[in-house]
Amino acid sequence: GQQVMQIPQYQHVQEGEDFTTYCNSSTTLSNIQWYKQRPGGHPVFLIQLVKSGEVKKQKRLTFQFGEAKKNSSLHITATQTTDVGTYFCAGLVYNFNKFYFGSGTKLNVKP
Amino acid sequence: GAGVSQSPSNKVTEKGKDVELRCDPISGHTALYWYRQRLGQGLEFLIYFQGNSAPDKSGLPSDRFSAERTGESVSTLTIQRTQQEDSAVYLCASSPDYTGELFFGEGSRLTVL
């Protein structure tokens, strides 16, 4: 069954608005990664979170890993048109030693 | 090159024909994944190779799909008797080990007529 769930599936925002996508796992994760796929492109690594409760920032992007290491979020402050794309989380599940990708959140930013 | 290389970048074939897609991972990367991505959809896991372990084939959709990897180098994904629903972009990704960042290739776009 689906190991990593991601919501929402789509998000349409006005430029300047904030955006958040969420990932949830039914089992504890060793770590979680986030990727961005621009239209017509391939997924590109953004960040990896390993520690319980970890928070990392990259300019306008804030990534969080839950205390129980079962959920994560990506928050973008003041979106820009360059943020358009699909954001995927990928969780490394204990004892399976492979990454499970969420279904992705497609972000559209209207100028 | 320094990145993951996939070939062909585009393949158009007729229904019923066999196709072979190739992935050259980054040198030294022990982990290699194949994914299928239909238009506008997410990443569908197909198969995973990690070092000398038996490959995880749990994502292969049917026995028409198979994949091999020679040691820690090239991998080939073979689709026999292609069907129109096989049309998609096939993405390969490699990683230094099973915990690390995945580096994706540009993908092979397969169109089955």
PDB file of C-alpha atoms in Angstrom:
ATOM      1  CA  GLY A   1       0.000   0.000   0.000  1.00  0.00           C
ATOM      2  CA  GLN A   2       0.874   3.663  -0.229  1.00  0.00           C
ATOM      3  CA  GLN A   3       3.620   4.397   2.286  1.00  0.00           C
ATOM      4  CA  VAL A   4       3.813   8.184   1.911  1.00  0.00           C
ATOM      5  CA  MET A   5       0.764  10.373   1.345  1.00  0.00           C
ATOM      6  CA  GLN A   6       1.023  13.951   0.142  1.00  0.00           C
ATOM      7  CA  ILE A   7      -1.576  16.725   0.069  1.00  0.00           C
ATOM      8  CA  PRO A   8      -2.884  18.774  -1.579  1.00  0.00           C
ATOM      9  CA  GLN A   9      -2.689  17.401  -5.100  1.00  0.00           C
ATOM     10  CA  TYR A  10      -2.953  20.872  -6.642  1.00  0.00           C
ATOM     11  CA  GLN A  11      -2.570  24.400  -5.340  1.00  0.00           C
ATOM     12  CA  HIS A  12      -3.251  27.583  -7.254  1.00  0.00           C
ATOM     13  CA  VAL A  13      -2.043  30.796  -5.605  1.00  0.00           C
ATOM     14  CA  GLN A  14      -1.656  34.417  -6.483  1.00  0.00           C
ATOM     15  CA  GLU A  15       1.922  35.609  -6.637  1.00  0.00           C
ATOM     16  CA  GLY A  16       2.930  36.789  -3.174  1.00  0.00           C
ATOM     17  CA  GLU A  17       0.701  34.331  -1.319  1.00  0.00           C
ATOM     18  CA  ASP A  18       2.115  31.538   0.801  1.00  0.00           C
ATOM     19  CA  PHE A  19       2.026  27.832  -0.071  1.00  0.00           C
ATOM     20  CA  THR A  20       2.329  24.669   2.001  1.00  0.00           C
ATOM     21  CA  THR A  21       2.438  20.998   1.067  1.00  0.00           C
ATOM     22  CA  TYR A  22       2.253  18.154   3.565  1.00  0.00           C
ATOM     23  CA  CYS A  23       3.542  14.607   3.670  1.00  0.00           C
ATOM     24  CA  ASN A  24       2.402  11.853   6.004  1.00  0.00           C
ATOM     25  CA  SER A  25       3.690   8.348   6.472  1.00  0.00           C
ATOM     26  CA  SER A  26       1.991   5.419   8.155  1.00  0.00           C
ATOM     27  CA  THR A  27       5.372   4.313   9.504  1.00  0.00           C
ATOM     28  CA  THR A  28       8.400   6.018  11.002  1.00  0.00           C
ATOM     29  CA  LEU A  29      10.847   7.417   8.509  1.00  0.00           C
ATOM     30  CA  SER A  30      14.631   7.364   8.735  1.00  0.00           C
ATOM     31  CA  ASN A  31      14.760  10.591   6.777  1.00  0.00           C
ATOM     32  CA  ILE A  32      12.730  12.582   4.318  1.00  0.00           C
ATOM     33  CA  GLN A  33      13.757  14.396   1.175  1.00  0.00           C
ATOM     34  CA  TRP A  34      12.038  17.052  -0.913  1.00  0.00           C
ATOM     35  CA  TYR A  35      12.280  17.448  -4.672  1.00  0.00           C
ATOM     36  CA  LYS A  36      11.040  20.001  -7.182  1.00  0.00           C
ATOM     37  CA  GLN A  37      10.096  19.162 -10.738  1.00  0.00           C
ATOM     38  CA  ARG A  38       9.670  22.072 -13.120  1.00  0.00           C
ATOM     39  CA  PRO A  39       7.256  21.594 -16.031  1.00  0.00           C
ATOM     40  CA  GLY A  40       8.947  19.442 -18.653  1.00  0.00           C
ATOM     41  CA  GLY A  41      11.891  18.717 -16.364  1.00  0.00           C
ATOM     42  CA  HIS A  42      13.041  16.008 -14.010  1.00  0.00           C
ATOM     43  CA  PRO A  43      12.902  16.039 -10.201  1.00  0.00           C
ATOM     44  CA  VAL A  44      15.717  17.965  -8.555  1.00  0.00           C
ATOM     45  CA  PHE A  45      16.753  17.493  -4.941  1.00  0.00           C
ATOM     46  CA  LEU A  46      15.988  20.361  -2.579  1.00  0.00           C
ATOM     47  CA  ILE A  47      16.807  19.143   0.916  1.00  0.00           C
ATOM     48  CA  GLN A  48      17.026  16.211   3.316  1.00  0.00           C
ATOM     49  CA  LEU A  49      15.774  16.146   6.898  1.00  0.00           C
ATOM     50  CA  VAL A  50      17.010  13.510   9.315  1.00  0.00           C
ATOM     51  CA  LYS A  51      16.372  14.555  12.905  1.00  0.00           C
ATOM     52  CA  SER A  52      13.100  14.524  14.808  1.00  0.00           C
ATOM     53  CA  GLY A  53      11.607  18.026  14.842  1.00  0.00           C
ATOM     54  CA  GLU A  54      14.198  19.348  12.423  1.00  0.00           C
ATOM     55  CA  VAL A  55      13.546  22.648  10.656  1.00  0.00           C
ATOM     56  CA  LYS A  56      15.613  23.868   7.734  1.00  0.00           C
ATOM     57  CA  LYS A  57      15.307  27.027   5.663  1.00  0.00           C
ATOM     58  CA  GLN A  58      16.370  27.874   2.149  1.00  0.00           C
ATOM     59  CA  LYS A  59      15.558  31.529   1.466  1.00  0.00           C
ATOM     60  CA  ARG A  60      11.735  31.572   1.207  1.00  0.00           C
ATOM     61  CA  LEU A  61      11.400  27.791   1.694  1.00  0.00           C
ATOM     62  CA  THR A  62      10.963  26.246   5.150  1.00  0.00           C
ATOM     63  CA  PHE A  63      11.074  22.481   5.642  1.00  0.00           C
ATOM     64  CA  GLN A  64       9.941  20.692   8.784  1.00  0.00           C
ATOM     65  CA  PHE A  65      10.208  17.094   9.980  1.00  0.00           C
ATOM     66  CA  GLY A  66       7.706  16.038  12.624  1.00  0.00           C
ATOM     67  CA  GLU A  67       8.629  14.969  16.128  1.00  0.00           C
ATOM     68  CA  ALA A  68       7.494  11.424  15.456  1.00  0.00           C
ATOM     69  CA  LYS A  69       9.299  11.378  12.103  1.00  0.00           C
ATOM     70  CA  LYS A  70       6.076  10.450  10.343  1.00  0.00           C
ATOM     71  CA  ASN A  71       5.216  13.757   8.732  1.00  0.00           C
ATOM     72  CA  SER A  72       6.876  16.665   7.011  1.00  0.00           C
ATOM     73  CA  SER A  73       5.953  19.949   5.401  1.00  0.00           C
ATOM     74  CA  LEU A  74       7.331  22.407   2.892  1.00  0.00           C
ATOM     75  CA  HIS A  75       6.248  26.023   3.218  1.00  0.00           C
ATOM     76  CA  ILE A  76       6.986  28.712   0.666  1.00  0.00           C
ATOM     77  CA  THR A  77       6.607  32.323   1.768  1.00  0.00           C
ATOM     78  CA  ALA A  78       5.542  34.959  -0.758  1.00  0.00           C
ATOM     79  CA  THR A  79       5.459  32.723  -3.828  1.00  0.00           C
ATOM     80  CA  GLN A  80       6.966  33.832  -7.090  1.00  0.00           C
ATOM     81  CA  THR A  81       6.299  32.594 -10.619  1.00  0.00           C
ATOM     82  CA  THR A  82       9.643  30.805 -10.496  1.00  0.00           C
ATOM     83  CA  ASP A  83       8.181  28.529  -7.789  1.00  0.00           C
ATOM     84  CA  VAL A  84       5.854  26.897 -10.327  1.00  0.00           C
ATOM     85  CA  GLY A  85       6.281  23.148 -10.505  1.00  0.00           C
ATOM     86  CA  THR A  86       5.489  19.919  -8.698  1.00  0.00           C
ATOM     87  CA  TYR A  87       6.925  19.328  -5.235  1.00  0.00           C
ATOM     88  CA  PHE A  88       7.524  15.755  -4.132  1.00  0.00           C
ATOM     89  CA  CYS A  89       8.469  14.365  -0.772  1.00  0.00           C
ATOM     90  CA  ALA A  90      10.334  11.076  -0.514  1.00  0.00           C
ATOM     91  CA  GLY A  91      10.518   9.159   2.720  1.00  0.00           C
ATOM     92  CA  LEU A  92      13.089   6.512   3.606  1.00  0.00           C
ATOM     93  CA  VAL A  93      11.145   3.870   5.489  1.00  0.00           C
ATOM     94  CA  TYR A  94      12.911   1.979   8.255  1.00  0.00           C
ATOM     95  CA  ASN A  95      13.723  -1.637   7.379  1.00  0.00           C
ATOM     96  CA  PHE A  96      12.847  -1.165   3.716  1.00  0.00           C
ATOM     97  CA  ASN A  97      15.986   0.803   2.817  1.00  0.00           C
ATOM     98  CA  LYS A  98      14.388   2.517  -0.124  1.00  0.00           C
ATOM     99  CA  PHE A  99      12.627   5.810  -0.721  1.00  0.00           C
ATOM    100  CA  TYR A 100       8.878   6.080  -1.149  1.00  0.00           C
ATOM    101  CA  PHE A 101       7.694   9.129  -3.064  1.00  0.00           C
ATOM    102  CA  GLY A 102       4.548  11.041  -2.290  1.00  0.00           C
ATOM    103  CA  SER A 103       2.156  11.729  -5.149  1.00  0.00           C
ATOM    104  CA  GLY A 104       3.330  15.325  -5.436  1.00  0.00           C
ATOM    105  CA  THR A 105       1.733  18.752  -5.122  1.00  0.00           C
ATOM    106  CA  LYS A 106       1.462  20.766  -8.296  1.00  0.00           C
ATOM    107  CA  LEU A 107       1.867  24.476  -7.617  1.00  0.00           C
ATOM    108  CA  ASN A 108       0.628  27.100 -10.034  1.00  0.00           C
ATOM    109  CA  VAL A 109       1.405  30.756  -9.339  1.00  0.00           C
ATOM    110  CA  LYS A 110      -0.605  33.453 -11.063  1.00  0.00           C
ATOM    111  CA  PRO A 111       1.277  36.699 -11.682  1.00  0.00           C
TER     112      PRO A 111
ATOM    113  CA  GLY B   1      29.461  13.186 -18.026  1.00  0.00           C
ATOM    114  CA  ALA B   2      28.909  14.009 -14.399  1.00  0.00           C
ATOM    115  CA  GLY B   3      25.205  13.319 -14.246  1.00  0.00           C
ATOM    116  CA  VAL B   4      22.811  10.422 -14.814  1.00  0.00           C
ATOM    117  CA  SER B   5      22.501   9.731 -18.514  1.00  0.00           C
ATOM    118  CA  GLN B   6      19.478   8.096 -20.118  1.00  0.00           C
ATOM    119  CA  SER B   7      18.972   6.939 -23.670  1.00  0.00           C
ATOM    120  CA  PRO B   8      17.141   7.227 -25.909  1.00  0.00           C
ATOM    121  CA  SER B   9      15.648  10.561 -24.909  1.00  0.00           C
ATOM    122  CA  ASN B  10      12.671   9.864 -27.152  1.00  0.00           C
ATOM    123  CA  LYS B  11      11.349   6.606 -28.507  1.00  0.00           C
ATOM    124  CA  VAL B  12       8.319   6.084 -30.711  1.00  0.00           C
ATOM    125  CA  THR B  13       7.328   2.502 -31.290  1.00  0.00           C
ATOM    126  CA  GLU B  14       4.446   0.449 -32.556  1.00  0.00           C
ATOM    127  CA  LYS B  15       2.210  -1.545 -30.297  1.00  0.00           C
ATOM    128  CA  GLY B  16       3.578  -5.030 -29.786  1.00  0.00           C
ATOM    129  CA  LYS B  17       7.231  -4.146 -30.311  1.00  0.00           C
ATOM    130  CA  ASP B  18       9.894  -4.534 -27.618  1.00  0.00           C
ATOM    131  CA  VAL B  19      11.855  -1.528 -26.344  1.00  0.00           C
ATOM    132  CA  GLU B  20      14.991  -1.185 -24.279  1.00  0.00           C
ATOM    133  CA  LEU B  21      15.797   1.898 -22.232  1.00  0.00           C
ATOM    134  CA  ARG B  22      19.242   2.548 -20.858  1.00  0.00           C
ATOM    135  CA  CYS B  23      20.471   4.329 -17.749  1.00  0.00           C
ATOM    136  CA  ASP B  24      24.083   5.251 -16.988  1.00  0.00           C
ATOM    137  CA  PRO B  25      24.234   6.229 -13.319  1.00  0.00           C
ATOM    138  CA  ILE B  26      26.821   8.463 -11.726  1.00  0.00           C
ATOM    139  CA  SER B  27      30.023   6.507 -11.182  1.00  0.00           C
ATOM    140  CA  GLY B  28      30.205   4.931  -7.746  1.00  0.00           C
ATOM    141  CA  HIS B  29      26.503   5.196  -7.014  1.00  0.00           C
ATOM    142  CA  THR B  30      25.281   1.942  -5.526  1.00  0.00           C
ATOM    143  CA  ALA B  31      21.550   2.681  -5.557  1.00  0.00           C
ATOM    144  CA  LEU B  32      19.536   2.915  -8.763  1.00  0.00           C
ATOM    145  CA  TYR B  33      15.798   3.426  -9.220  1.00  0.00           C
ATOM    146  CA  TRP B  34      13.495   3.300 -12.227  1.00  0.00           C
ATOM    147  CA  TYR B  35      10.246   5.277 -12.201  1.00  0.00           C
ATOM    148  CA  ARG B  36       7.438   5.749 -14.683  1.00  0.00           C
ATOM    149  CA  GLN B  37       5.724   9.122 -14.970  1.00  0.00           C
ATOM    150  CA  ARG B  38       2.606   9.446 -17.079  1.00  0.00           C
ATOM    151  CA  LEU B  39       1.665  12.896 -18.329  1.00  0.00           C
ATOM    152  CA  GLY B  40       0.704  15.138 -15.436  1.00  0.00           C
ATOM    153  CA  GLN B  41       1.046  12.320 -12.918  1.00  0.00           C
ATOM    154  CA  GLY B  42       3.386  11.423 -10.085  1.00  0.00           C
ATOM    155  CA  LEU B  43       6.346   9.074  -9.934  1.00  0.00           C
ATOM    156  CA  GLU B  44       5.389   5.405 -10.184  1.00  0.00           C
ATOM    157  CA  PHE B  45       8.076   3.188  -8.677  1.00  0.00           C
ATOM    158  CA  LEU B  46       9.165   0.310 -10.918  1.00  0.00           C
ATOM    159  CA  ILE B  47      12.363  -1.301  -9.623  1.00  0.00           C
ATOM    160  CA  TYR B  48      15.232  -0.612  -7.228  1.00  0.00           C
ATOM    161  CA  PHE B  49      18.813  -1.889  -7.268  1.00  0.00           C
ATOM    162  CA  GLN B  50      21.054  -1.498  -4.219  1.00  0.00           C
ATOM    163  CA  GLY B  51      24.591  -2.793  -4.347  1.00  0.00           C
ATOM    164  CA  ASN B  52      24.755  -6.564  -4.530  1.00  0.00           C
ATOM    165  CA  SER B  53      21.342  -7.090  -2.956  1.00  0.00           C
ATOM    166  CA  ALA B  54      18.546  -8.747  -4.910  1.00  0.00           C
ATOM    167  CA  PRO B  55      16.625  -6.041  -6.792  1.00  0.00           C
ATOM    168  CA  ASP B  56      13.272  -4.886  -5.461  1.00  0.00           C
ATOM    169  CA  LYS B  57      10.940  -5.630  -8.379  1.00  0.00           C
ATOM    170  CA  SER B  58       7.740  -4.959  -6.473  1.00  0.00           C
ATOM    171  CA  GLY B  59       6.744  -2.023  -8.690  1.00  0.00           C
ATOM    172  CA  LEU B  60       6.932  -3.738 -12.063  1.00  0.00           C
ATOM    173  CA  PRO B  61       3.376  -3.574 -13.441  1.00  0.00           C
ATOM    174  CA  SER B  62       3.467  -6.827 -15.414  1.00  0.00           C
ATOM    175  CA  ASP B  63       5.780  -9.593 -16.601  1.00  0.00           C
ATOM    176  CA  ARG B  64       6.308  -7.599 -19.793  1.00  0.00           C
ATOM    177  CA  PHE B  65       8.617  -5.356 -17.778  1.00  0.00           C
ATOM    178  CA  SER B  66      12.087  -6.399 -16.705  1.00  0.00           C
ATOM    179  CA  ALA B  67      15.295  -4.659 -15.726  1.00  0.00           C
ATOM    180  CA  GLU B  68      18.909  -5.554 -15.223  1.00  0.00           C
ATOM    181  CA  ARG B  69      21.903  -3.852 -13.770  1.00  0.00           C
ATOM    182  CA  THR B  70      25.497  -4.813 -14.382  1.00  0.00           C
ATOM    183  CA  GLY B  71      27.304  -4.477 -11.069  1.00  0.00           C
ATOM    184  CA  GLU B  72      27.098  -0.832 -10.036  1.00  0.00           C
ATOM    185  CA  SER B  73      26.981   0.530 -13.553  1.00  0.00           C
ATOM    186  CA  VAL B  74      24.586   0.533 -16.460  1.00  0.00           C
ATOM    187  CA  SER B  75      20.965  -0.519 -16.101  1.00  0.00           C
ATOM    188  CA  THR B  76      18.520  -1.428 -18.831  1.00  0.00           C
ATOM    189  CA  LEU B  77      14.739  -1.466 -18.589  1.00  0.00           C
ATOM    190  CA  THR B  78      13.063  -3.720 -21.147  1.00  0.00           C
ATOM    191  CA  ILE B  79       9.404  -3.570 -22.059  1.00  0.00           C
ATOM    192  CA  GLN B  80       8.170  -6.452 -24.193  1.00  0.00           C
ATOM    193  CA  ARG B  81       5.104  -6.355 -26.428  1.00  0.00           C
ATOM    194  CA  THR B  82       4.509  -2.685 -25.722  1.00  0.00           C
ATOM    195  CA  GLN B  83       0.978  -1.417 -25.177  1.00  0.00           C
ATOM    196  CA  GLN B  84      -0.392   2.106 -25.563  1.00  0.00           C
ATOM    197  CA  GLU B  85      -0.717   2.427 -21.779  1.00  0.00           C
ATOM    198  CA  ASP B  86       3.069   2.044 -21.550  1.00  0.00           C
ATOM    199  CA  SER B  87       3.422   5.523 -23.056  1.00  0.00           C
ATOM    200  CA  ALA B  88       5.139   7.659 -20.437  1.00  0.00           C
ATOM    201  CA  VAL B  89       8.440   9.180 -19.393  1.00  0.00           C
ATOM    202  CA  TYR B  90      10.717   6.619 -17.780  1.00  0.00           C
ATOM    203  CA  LEU B  91      13.036   8.205 -15.222  1.00  0.00           C
ATOM    204  CA  CYS B  92      16.176   6.712 -13.770  1.00  0.00           C
ATOM    205  CA  ALA B  93      17.769   7.972 -10.549  1.00  0.00           C
ATOM    206  CA  SER B  94      20.961   6.990  -8.778  1.00  0.00           C
ATOM    207  CA  SER B  95      22.307   7.657  -5.315  1.00  0.00           C
ATOM    208  CA  PRO B  96      25.653   7.147  -3.556  1.00  0.00           C
ATOM    209  CA  ASP B  97      23.932   4.817  -1.109  1.00  0.00           C
ATOM    210  CA  TYR B  98      20.427   3.901   0.025  1.00  0.00           C
ATOM    211  CA  THR B  99      20.076   6.971   2.279  1.00  0.00           C
ATOM    212  CA  GLY B 100      21.349   9.732   0.038  1.00  0.00           C
ATOM    213  CA  GLU B 101      20.121  12.275  -2.465  1.00  0.00           C
ATOM    214  CA  LEU B 102      18.659  10.880  -5.665  1.00  0.00           C
ATOM    215  CA  PHE B 103      20.088  12.258  -8.891  1.00  0.00           C
ATOM    216  CA  PHE B 104      17.624  11.942 -11.750  1.00  0.00           C
ATOM    217  CA  GLY B 105      18.328  11.619 -15.432  1.00  0.00           C
ATOM    218  CA  GLU B 106      16.431  13.609 -18.039  1.00  0.00           C
ATOM    219  CA  GLY B 107      14.212  10.617 -18.749  1.00  0.00           C
ATOM    220  CA  SER B 108      13.250   8.570 -21.785  1.00  0.00           C
ATOM    221  CA  ARG B 109       9.941   9.549 -23.330  1.00  0.00           C
ATOM    222  CA  LEU B 110       8.214   6.483 -24.757  1.00  0.00           C
ATOM    223  CA  THR B 111       5.296   6.788 -27.156  1.00  0.00           C
ATOM    224  CA  VAL B 112       3.496   3.637 -28.220  1.00  0.00           C
ATOM    225  CA  LEU B 113       1.324   4.070 -31.300  1.00  0.00           C
TER     226      LEU B 113
END
